[in-house]
Coordinates of C-alpha atoms and ligand atoms in Angstrom, one line a residue:
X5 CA 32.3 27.8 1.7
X6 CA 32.7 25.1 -1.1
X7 CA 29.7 24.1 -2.8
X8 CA 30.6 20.4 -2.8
X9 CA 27.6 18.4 -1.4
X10 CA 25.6 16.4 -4.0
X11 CA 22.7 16.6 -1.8
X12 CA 20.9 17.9 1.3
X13 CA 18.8 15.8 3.6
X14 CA 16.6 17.9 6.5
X15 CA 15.7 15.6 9.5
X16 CA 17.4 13.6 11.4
X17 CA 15.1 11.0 12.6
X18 CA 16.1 7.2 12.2
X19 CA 14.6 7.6 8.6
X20 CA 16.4 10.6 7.6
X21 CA 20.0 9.4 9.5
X22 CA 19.6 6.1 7.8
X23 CA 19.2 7.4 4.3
X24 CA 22.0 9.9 4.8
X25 CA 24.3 6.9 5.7
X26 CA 22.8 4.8 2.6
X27 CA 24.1 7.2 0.1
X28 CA 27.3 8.0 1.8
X29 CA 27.9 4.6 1.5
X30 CA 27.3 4.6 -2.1
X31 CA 30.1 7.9 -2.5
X32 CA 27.8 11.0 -2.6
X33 CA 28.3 13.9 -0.4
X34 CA 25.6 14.6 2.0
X35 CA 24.9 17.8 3.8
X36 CA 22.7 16.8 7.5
X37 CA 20.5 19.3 8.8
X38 CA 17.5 19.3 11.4
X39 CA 15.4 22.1 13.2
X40 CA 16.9 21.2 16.2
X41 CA 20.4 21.5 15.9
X42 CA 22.3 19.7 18.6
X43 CA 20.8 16.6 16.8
X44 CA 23.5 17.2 13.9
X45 CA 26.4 17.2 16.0
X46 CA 24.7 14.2 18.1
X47 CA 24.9 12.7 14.3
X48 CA 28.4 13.6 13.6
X49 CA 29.7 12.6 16.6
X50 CA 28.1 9.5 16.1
X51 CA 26.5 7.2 13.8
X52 CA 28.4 9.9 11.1
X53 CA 31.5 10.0 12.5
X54 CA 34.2 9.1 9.9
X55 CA 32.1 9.2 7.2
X56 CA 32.0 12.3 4.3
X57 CA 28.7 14.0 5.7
X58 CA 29.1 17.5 6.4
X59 CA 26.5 18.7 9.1
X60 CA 24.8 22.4 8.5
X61 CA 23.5 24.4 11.8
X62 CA 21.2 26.9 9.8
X63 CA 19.3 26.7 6.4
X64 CA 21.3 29.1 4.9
X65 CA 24.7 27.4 5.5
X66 CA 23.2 24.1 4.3
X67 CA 22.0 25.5 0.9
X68 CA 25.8 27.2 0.3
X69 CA 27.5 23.6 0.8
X70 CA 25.2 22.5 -2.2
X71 CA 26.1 22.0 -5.7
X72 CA 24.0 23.5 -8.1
X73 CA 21.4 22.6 -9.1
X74 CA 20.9 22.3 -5.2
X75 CA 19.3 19.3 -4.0
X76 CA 17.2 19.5 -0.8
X77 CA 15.4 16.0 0.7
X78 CA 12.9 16.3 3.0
X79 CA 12.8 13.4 5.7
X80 CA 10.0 15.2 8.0
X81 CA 6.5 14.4 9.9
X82 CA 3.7 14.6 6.8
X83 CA 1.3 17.4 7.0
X84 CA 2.4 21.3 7.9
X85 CA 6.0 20.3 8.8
X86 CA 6.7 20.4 5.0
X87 CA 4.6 23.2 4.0
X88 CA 6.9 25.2 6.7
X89 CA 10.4 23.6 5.9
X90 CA 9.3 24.5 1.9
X91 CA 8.5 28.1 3.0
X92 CA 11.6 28.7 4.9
X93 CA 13.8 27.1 2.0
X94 CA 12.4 29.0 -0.8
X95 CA 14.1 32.6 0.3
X96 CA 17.4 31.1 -0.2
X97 CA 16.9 29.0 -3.5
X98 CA 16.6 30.0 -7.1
X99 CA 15.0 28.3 -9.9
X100 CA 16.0 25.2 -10.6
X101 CA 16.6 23.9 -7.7
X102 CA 14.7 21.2 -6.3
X103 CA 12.8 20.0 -3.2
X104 CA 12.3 16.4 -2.4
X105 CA 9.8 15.3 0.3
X106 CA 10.3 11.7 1.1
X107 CA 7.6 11.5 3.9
X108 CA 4.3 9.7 3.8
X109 CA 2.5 12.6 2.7
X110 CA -1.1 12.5 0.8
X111 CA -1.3 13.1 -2.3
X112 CA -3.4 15.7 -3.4
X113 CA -1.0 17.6 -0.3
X114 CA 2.2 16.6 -3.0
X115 CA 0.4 17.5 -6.0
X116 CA -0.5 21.1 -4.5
X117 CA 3.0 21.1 -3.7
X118 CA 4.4 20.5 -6.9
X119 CA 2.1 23.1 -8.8
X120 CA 3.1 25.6 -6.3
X121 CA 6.7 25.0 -6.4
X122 CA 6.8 24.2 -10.3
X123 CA 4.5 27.7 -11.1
X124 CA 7.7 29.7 -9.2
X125 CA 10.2 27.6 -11.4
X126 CA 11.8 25.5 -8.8
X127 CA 11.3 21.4 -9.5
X128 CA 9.8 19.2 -6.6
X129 CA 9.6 15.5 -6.1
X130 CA 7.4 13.6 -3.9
X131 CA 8.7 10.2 -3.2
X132 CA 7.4 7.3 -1.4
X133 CA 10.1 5.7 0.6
X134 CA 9.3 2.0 1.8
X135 CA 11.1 -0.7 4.1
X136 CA 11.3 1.0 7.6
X137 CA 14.5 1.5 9.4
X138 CA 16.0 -1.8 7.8
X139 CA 14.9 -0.2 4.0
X140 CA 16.5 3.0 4.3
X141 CA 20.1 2.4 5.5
X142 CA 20.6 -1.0 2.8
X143 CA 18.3 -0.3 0.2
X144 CA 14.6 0.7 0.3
X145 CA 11.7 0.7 -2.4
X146 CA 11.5 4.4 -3.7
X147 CA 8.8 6.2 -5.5
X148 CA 9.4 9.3 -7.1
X149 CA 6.5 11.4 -9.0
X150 CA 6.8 15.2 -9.4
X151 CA 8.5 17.7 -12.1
X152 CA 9.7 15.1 -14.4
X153 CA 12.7 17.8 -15.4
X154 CA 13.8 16.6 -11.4
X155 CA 14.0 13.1 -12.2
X156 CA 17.4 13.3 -14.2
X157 CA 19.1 15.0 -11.1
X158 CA 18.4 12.6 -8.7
X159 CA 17.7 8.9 -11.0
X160 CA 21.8 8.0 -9.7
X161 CA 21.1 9.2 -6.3
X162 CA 18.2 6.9 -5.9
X163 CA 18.9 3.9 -8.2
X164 CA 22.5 3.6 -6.2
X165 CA 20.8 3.5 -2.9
X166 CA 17.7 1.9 -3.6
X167 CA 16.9 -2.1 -3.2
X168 CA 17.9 -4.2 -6.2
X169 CA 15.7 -7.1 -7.9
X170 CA 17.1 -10.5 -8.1
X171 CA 18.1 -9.6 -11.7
X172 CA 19.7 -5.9 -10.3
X173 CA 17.1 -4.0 -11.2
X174 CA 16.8 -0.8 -9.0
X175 CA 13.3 -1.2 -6.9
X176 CA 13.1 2.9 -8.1
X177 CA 11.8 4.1 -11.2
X178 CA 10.3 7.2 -12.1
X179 CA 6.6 6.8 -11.2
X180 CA 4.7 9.9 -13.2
X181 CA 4.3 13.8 -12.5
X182 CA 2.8 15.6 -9.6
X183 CA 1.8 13.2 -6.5
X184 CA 2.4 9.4 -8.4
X185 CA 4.7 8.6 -6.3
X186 CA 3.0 9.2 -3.2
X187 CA -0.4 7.8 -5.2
X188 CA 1.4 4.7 -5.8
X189 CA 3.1 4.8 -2.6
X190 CA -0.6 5.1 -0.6
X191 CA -1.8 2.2 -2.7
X192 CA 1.2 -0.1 -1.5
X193 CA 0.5 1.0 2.2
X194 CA -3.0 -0.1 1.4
X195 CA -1.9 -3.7 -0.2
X196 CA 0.4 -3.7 3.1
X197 CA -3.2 -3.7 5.1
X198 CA -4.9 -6.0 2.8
X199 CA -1.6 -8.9 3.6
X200 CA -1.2 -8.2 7.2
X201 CA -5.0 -8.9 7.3
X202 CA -5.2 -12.3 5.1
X203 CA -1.9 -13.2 7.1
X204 CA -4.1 -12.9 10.4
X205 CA -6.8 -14.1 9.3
X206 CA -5.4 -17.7 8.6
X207 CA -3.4 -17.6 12.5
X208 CA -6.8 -17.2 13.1
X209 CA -8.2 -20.2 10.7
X210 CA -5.3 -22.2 12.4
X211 CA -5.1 -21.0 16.4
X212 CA -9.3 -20.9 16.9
X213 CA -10.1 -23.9 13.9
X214 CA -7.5 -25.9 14.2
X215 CA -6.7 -25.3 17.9
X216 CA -2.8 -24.8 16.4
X217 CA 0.0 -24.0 18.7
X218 CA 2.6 -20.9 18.0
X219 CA 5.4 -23.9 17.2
X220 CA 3.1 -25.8 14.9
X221 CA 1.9 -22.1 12.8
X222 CA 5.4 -21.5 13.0
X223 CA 6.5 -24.8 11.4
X224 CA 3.4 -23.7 8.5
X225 CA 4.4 -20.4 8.0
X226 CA 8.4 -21.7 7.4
X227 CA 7.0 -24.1 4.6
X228 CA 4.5 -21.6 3.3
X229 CA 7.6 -19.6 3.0
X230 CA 9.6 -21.6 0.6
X231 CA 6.4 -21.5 -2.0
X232 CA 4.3 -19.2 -3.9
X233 CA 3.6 -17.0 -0.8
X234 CA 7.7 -16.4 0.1
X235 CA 7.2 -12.7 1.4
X236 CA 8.6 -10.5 4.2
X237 CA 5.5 -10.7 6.0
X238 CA 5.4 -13.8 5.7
X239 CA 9.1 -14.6 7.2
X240 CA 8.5 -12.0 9.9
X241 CA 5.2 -13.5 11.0
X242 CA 7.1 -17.2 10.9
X243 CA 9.7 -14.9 13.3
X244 CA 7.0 -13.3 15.5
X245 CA 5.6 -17.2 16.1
X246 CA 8.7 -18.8 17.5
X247 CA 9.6 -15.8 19.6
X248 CA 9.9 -16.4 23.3
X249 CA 10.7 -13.4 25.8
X250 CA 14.1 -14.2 26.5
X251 CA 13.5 -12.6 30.4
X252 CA 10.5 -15.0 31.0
X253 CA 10.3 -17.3 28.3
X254 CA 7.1 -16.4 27.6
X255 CA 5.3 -16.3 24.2
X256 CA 5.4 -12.4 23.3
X257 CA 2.6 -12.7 20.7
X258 CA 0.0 -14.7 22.9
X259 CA 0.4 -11.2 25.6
X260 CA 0.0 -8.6 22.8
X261 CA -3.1 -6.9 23.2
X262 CA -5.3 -7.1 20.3
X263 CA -6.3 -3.4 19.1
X264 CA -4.3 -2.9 15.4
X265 CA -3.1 1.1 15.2
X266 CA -3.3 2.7 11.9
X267 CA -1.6 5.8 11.1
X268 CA -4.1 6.5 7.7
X269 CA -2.5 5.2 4.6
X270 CA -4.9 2.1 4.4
X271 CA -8.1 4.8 5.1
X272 CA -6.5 6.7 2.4
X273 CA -6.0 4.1 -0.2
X274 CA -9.8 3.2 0.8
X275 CA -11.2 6.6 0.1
X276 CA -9.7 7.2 -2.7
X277 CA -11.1 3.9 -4.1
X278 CA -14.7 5.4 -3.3
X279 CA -13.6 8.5 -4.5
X280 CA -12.7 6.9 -7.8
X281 CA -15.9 3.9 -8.0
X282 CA -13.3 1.6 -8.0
X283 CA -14.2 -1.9 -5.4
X284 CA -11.0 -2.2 -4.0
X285 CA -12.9 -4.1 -1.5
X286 CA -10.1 -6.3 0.6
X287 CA -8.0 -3.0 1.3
X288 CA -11.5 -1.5 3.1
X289 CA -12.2 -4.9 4.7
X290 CA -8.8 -4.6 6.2
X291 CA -9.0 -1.4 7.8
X292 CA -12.6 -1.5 9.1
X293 CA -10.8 -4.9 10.6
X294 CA -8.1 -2.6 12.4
X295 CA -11.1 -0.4 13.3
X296 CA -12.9 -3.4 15.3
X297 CA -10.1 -4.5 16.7
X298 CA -9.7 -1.5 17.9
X299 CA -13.3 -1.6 19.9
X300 CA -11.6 -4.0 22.3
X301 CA -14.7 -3.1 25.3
X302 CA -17.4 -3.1 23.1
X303 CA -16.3 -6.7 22.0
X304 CA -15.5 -8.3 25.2
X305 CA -19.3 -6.9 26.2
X306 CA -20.7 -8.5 22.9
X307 CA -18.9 -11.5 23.9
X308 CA -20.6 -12.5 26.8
X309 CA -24.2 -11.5 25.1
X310 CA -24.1 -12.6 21.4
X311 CA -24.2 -16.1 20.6
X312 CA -22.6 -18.1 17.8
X313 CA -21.5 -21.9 16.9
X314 CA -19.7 -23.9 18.7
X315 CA -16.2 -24.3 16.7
X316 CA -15.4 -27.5 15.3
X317 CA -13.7 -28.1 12.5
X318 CA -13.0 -31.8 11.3
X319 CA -11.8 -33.7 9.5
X320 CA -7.7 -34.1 8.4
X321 CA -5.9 -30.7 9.6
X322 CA -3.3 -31.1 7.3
X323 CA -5.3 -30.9 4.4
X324 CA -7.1 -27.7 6.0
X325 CA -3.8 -25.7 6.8
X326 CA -3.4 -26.2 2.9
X327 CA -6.6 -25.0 2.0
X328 CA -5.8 -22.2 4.1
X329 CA -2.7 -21.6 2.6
X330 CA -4.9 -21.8 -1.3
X331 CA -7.5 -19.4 0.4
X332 CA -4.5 -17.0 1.5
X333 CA -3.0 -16.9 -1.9
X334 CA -6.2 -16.8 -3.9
X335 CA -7.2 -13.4 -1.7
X336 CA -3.8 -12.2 -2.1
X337 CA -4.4 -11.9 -6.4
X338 CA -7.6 -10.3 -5.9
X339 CA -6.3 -7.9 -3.1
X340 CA -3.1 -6.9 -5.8
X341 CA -5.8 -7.3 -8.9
X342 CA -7.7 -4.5 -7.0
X343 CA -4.9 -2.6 -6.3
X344 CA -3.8 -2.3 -9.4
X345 CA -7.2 -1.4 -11.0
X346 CA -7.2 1.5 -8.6
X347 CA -3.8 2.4 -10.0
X348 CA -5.3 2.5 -13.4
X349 CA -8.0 4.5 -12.2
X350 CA -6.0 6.9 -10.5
X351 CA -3.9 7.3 -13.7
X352 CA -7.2 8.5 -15.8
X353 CA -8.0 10.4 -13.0
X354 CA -4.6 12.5 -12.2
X355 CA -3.7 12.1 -15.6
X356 CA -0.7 10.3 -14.9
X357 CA 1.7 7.4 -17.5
X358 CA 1.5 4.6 -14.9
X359 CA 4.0 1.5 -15.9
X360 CA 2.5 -1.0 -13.8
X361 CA 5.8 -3.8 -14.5
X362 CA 7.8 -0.9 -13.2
X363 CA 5.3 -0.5 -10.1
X364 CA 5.4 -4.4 -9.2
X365 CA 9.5 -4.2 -9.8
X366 CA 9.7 -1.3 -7.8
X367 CA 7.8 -3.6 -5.0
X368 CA 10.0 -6.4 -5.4
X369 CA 12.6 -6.0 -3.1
X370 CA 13.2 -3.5 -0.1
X371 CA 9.5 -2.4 0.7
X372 CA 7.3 -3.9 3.6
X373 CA 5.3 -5.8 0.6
X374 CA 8.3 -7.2 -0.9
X375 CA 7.7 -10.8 -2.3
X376 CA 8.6 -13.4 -5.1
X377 CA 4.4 -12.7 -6.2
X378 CA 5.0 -9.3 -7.5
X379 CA 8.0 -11.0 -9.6
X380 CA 4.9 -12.5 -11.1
X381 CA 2.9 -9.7 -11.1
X382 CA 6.0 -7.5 -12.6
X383 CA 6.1 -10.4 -15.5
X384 CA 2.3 -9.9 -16.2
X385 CA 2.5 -6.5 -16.9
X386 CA 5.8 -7.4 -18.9
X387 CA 4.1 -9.9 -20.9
X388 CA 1.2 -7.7 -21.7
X389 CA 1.2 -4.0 -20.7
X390 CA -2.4 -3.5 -21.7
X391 CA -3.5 -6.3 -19.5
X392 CA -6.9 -4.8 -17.7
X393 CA -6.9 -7.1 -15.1
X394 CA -4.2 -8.8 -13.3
X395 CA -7.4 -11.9 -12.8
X396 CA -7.0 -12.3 -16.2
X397 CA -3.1 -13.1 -16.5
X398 CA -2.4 -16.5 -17.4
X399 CA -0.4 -17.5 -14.2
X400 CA -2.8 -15.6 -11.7
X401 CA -6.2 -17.1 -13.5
X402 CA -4.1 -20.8 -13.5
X403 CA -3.3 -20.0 -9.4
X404 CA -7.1 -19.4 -9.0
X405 CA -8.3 -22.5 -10.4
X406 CA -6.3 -24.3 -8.6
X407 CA -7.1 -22.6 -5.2
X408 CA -10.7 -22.2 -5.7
X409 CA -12.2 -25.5 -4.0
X410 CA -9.9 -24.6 -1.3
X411 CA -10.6 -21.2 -0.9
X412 CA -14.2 -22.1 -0.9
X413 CA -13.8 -24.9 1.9
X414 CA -12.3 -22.1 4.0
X415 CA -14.3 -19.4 3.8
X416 CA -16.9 -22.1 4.7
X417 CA -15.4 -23.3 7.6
X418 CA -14.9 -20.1 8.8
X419 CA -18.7 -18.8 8.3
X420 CA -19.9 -22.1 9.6
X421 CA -17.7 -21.8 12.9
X422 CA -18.3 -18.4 13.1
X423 CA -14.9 -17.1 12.8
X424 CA -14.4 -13.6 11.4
X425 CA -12.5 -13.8 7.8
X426 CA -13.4 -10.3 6.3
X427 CA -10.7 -10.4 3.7
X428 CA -10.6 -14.0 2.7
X429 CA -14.7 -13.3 2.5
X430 CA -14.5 -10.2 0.6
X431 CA -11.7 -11.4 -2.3
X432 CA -13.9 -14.4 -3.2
X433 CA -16.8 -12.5 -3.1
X434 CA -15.3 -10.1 -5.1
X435 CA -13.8 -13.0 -7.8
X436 CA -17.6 -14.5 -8.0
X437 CA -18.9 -11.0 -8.9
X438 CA -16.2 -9.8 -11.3
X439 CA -16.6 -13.2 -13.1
X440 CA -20.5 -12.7 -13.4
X441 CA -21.9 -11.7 -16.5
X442 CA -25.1 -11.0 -14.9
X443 CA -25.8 -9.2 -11.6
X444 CA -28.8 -8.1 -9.7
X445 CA -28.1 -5.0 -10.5
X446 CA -31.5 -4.5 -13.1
X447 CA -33.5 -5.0 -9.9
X448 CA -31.4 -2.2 -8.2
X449 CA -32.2 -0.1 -11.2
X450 CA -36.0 -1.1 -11.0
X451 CA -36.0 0.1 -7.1
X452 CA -34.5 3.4 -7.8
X453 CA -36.7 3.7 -11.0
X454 CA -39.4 3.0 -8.8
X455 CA -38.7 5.0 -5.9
X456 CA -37.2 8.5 -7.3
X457 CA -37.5 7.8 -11.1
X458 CA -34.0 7.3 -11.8
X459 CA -34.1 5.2 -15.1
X460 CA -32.5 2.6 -16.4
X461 CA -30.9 1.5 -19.4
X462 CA -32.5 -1.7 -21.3
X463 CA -30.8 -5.0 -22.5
X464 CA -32.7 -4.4 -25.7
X465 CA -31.9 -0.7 -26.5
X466 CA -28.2 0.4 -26.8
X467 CA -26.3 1.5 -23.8
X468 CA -26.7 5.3 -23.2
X469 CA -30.6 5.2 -24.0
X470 CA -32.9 5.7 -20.3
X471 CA -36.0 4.7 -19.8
X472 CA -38.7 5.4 -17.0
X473 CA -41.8 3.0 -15.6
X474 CA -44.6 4.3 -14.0
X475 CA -44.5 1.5 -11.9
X476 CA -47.5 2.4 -9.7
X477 CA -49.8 4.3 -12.5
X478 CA -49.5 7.2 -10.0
X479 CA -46.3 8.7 -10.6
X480 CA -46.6 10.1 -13.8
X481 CA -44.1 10.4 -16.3
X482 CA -41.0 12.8 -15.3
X483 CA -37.6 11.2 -14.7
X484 CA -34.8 12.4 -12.7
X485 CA -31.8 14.2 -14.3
X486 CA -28.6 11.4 -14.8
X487 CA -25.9 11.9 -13.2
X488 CA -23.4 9.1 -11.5
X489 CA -20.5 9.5 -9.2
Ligands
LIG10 C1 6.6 1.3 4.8 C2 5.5 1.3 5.7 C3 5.4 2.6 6.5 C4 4.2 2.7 7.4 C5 4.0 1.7 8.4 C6 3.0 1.9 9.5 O1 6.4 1.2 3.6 O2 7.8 1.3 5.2 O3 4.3 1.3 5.0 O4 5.4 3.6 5.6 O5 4.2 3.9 8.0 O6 3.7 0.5 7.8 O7 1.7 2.0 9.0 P1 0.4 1.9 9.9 O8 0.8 2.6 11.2 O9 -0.7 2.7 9.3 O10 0.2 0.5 10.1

């Protein structure tokens, strides 16, 4: 058998078929193989048929096609299906080889993975792939982290079939060692929440406030899509608007049910951001928003029991679809400003080089957040690759000035009709309390001081120094040990 295959890609779901195409197209020689093996000839004899993939029935005869150092993708469910596929490919590799899993898997799962594989002397990437169905066979967002002796084998591989910028920069770059990738690829899943959210949340501004039909959000949603906020989810949401069921003409979106699914990036992203202290505050809004949703009978019950304004919003609806627009794109920075402090966070953490232009170019084109805004973003970090906030850039502290009596009038609106707007909510509560020099947090300090004699730190002493009140003349004068999370 000739070892002539560049690479090996195991599972042949649409993800794994449409990547296998994608780099055929761009000349490399892919072996196909799946656990079930009458799905490779299905593949051959179809959507593979003419092309230079050579399908493998058995593990063994897929790792002999290989060129060495051999190559091995994994395109499988997250969670034991890779622990089982890396068990049963280890027998027939030798050092140097390299496994790549390009699932959604967790990441403290790829960085076990990658000490395991790396302490027997075989390389391992985990890569976040990004852009659904669509991504994968013309160019998705990839984000490799793992052996960093792996990245040279594969950097053509990826780059050829990976999205481009509008300048031609691949949208893949090598992310850092261990589980960056899938890190970085969590905390876009999570940013995905925190847009799909503020996207609802102004239908909702618009179809309850405004009393707005499909065609007129629709005709919003195409201008909004020529500006600042030009997106894929923004286009597909301007789509999902002016869709009529072609059967029965009916508006598809006004019969979907609404309960969101969630398959656990976004809880993910958000525990991790507790884990790390970090208030990454939209992203948890967003998915404690799925998780309401999702308590469809306890709301229609609440419904008919809990009271609330009567909605009426006046005044020239124009002007409020713009201030929606303003509130939309003001959340937006503080939902990617968040984002990116957990990145940095992460990086202390996990010990990881994170280049944050490279992260936002890597967004740019092919992934489900893909917009002109992380062009922006991308330039930031270009500008100034110390920045330590993304609030503080230039062009994202000019947008917020400019949004901010509009954001404010909508979050307004929205409290005082007593429509939900969690995200919106959070972002500007979040912007009014990372812009305050002062917070109520000495009264926190005095409560826990007074209650369990925690201490506190004084505006008079330097920082470090702890101090204790015997607040009541009855406690006495022992203080609890410090310690924070
Ligand atoms: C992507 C997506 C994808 C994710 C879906 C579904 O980058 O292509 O993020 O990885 O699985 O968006 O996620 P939920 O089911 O959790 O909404």
């Amino acid at each position: 058998m000739e070892q002539t295959a560049d690479i090996a890609l195991i599972g042949l779901a649409v993800m794994g078929q449409n990547l296998i195409m994608n780099m055929n197209d761009h000349g490399f020689t892919v072996v196909a193989y799946n656990r079930t093996t009458s799905k490779v000839d299905e593949f051959l004899s179809t959507t593979a048929k003419g092309s230079k993939v050579i399908g493998a029935h058995s593990i063994e005869e897929m790792v002999k096609l290989l060129k060495r150092p051999r190559k091995i993708m994994l395109m499988v469910k997250a969670g034991k299906p890779v622990d089982e596929f890396i068990e049963a490919l280890l027998p027939h590799l030798e050092p140097g080889d390299l496994i790549i899993d390009g699932g959604n898997s967790h990441f403290p799962d790829t960085i076990r993975r990658a000490k395991y594989l790396e302490s027997q002397g075989f390389l391992f990437i985990g890569t976040g792939v990004s852009g659904g169905e669509e991504g994968a066979r013309f160019g998705p967002s990839m984000m490799p982290g793992g052996t960093p002796a792996a990245w040279p084998l594969v950097k053509d591989i990826f780059q050829s079939i990976a999205a481009k910028t509008p300048e031609g920069e691949p949208c893949c770059d090598w992310v850092g060692t261990d589980g960056a990738g899938h890190y970085v690829k969590m905390t876009h899943n999570g940013i995905e929440y925190g847009d799909m959210q503020l996207i609802c949340e102004a239908y909702q501004l618009m179809k309850e406030g405004l009393g707005m039909s499909n065609e007129e959000m629709h005709d919003a949603f195409v201008e909004w899509n020529k500006g600042e906020l030009d997106s894929y989810l923004i286009e597909i949401t301007r789509d999902i608007l002016a869709y009529k069921d072609p059967a029965t003409g009916e508006q598809t979106l006004d019969k979907i049910l609404d309960t969101a699914g969630q398959k656990g990036t976004g809880k993910w992203t958000s525990v991790s951001s507790l884990d790390l202290g970090m208030p990454v505050t939209l992203i948890g809004e967003a998915v404690y928003a799925r998780c309401l949703s999702a308590m469809k009978d306890d709301r229609v019950r609440a419904s008919k029991i809990l009271s609330g304004p009567k909605i009426k919003i006046a005044g020239d609806k124009k002007a409020f679809v713009e201030d929606i627009r303003q509130a939309l794109l003001a959340s937006k920075i503080v939902s990617y400003a968040q984002g990116f402090m957990l990145l940095a966070e992460a990086a202390k953490e996990y010990k990881w080089d994170l280049n944050y232009g490279s992260i936002a170019m890597m967004w740019r084109e092919g992934c489900i957040i893909r917009s002109v805004f992380l062009g922006k973003i991308k330039a930031a970090y270009e500008a100034d690759p110390k920045l330590a906030n993304l609030l503080l850039a230039d062009y994202f502290n000019g947008l917020l000035k400019r949004c901010q009596d509009s954001w404010r009038r909508a979050v307004s609106q929205a409290v005082l009709n007593g429509i939900p707007v969690p995200a919106f909510t959070t972002a500007l509560a979040f912007y009014d309390g990372y812009r305050s020099e002062r917070l109520p947090a000495n009264l926190l300090q005095a409560q826990r001081d007074y209650f369990g004699a925690h201490t506190y730190e004084r505006i008079d002493q330097p920082r470090g120094k702890f101090f204790h009140t015997n607040w009541t003349g009855k406690g006495g004068n022992i203080s609890a040990g410090q310690y924070t999370v």
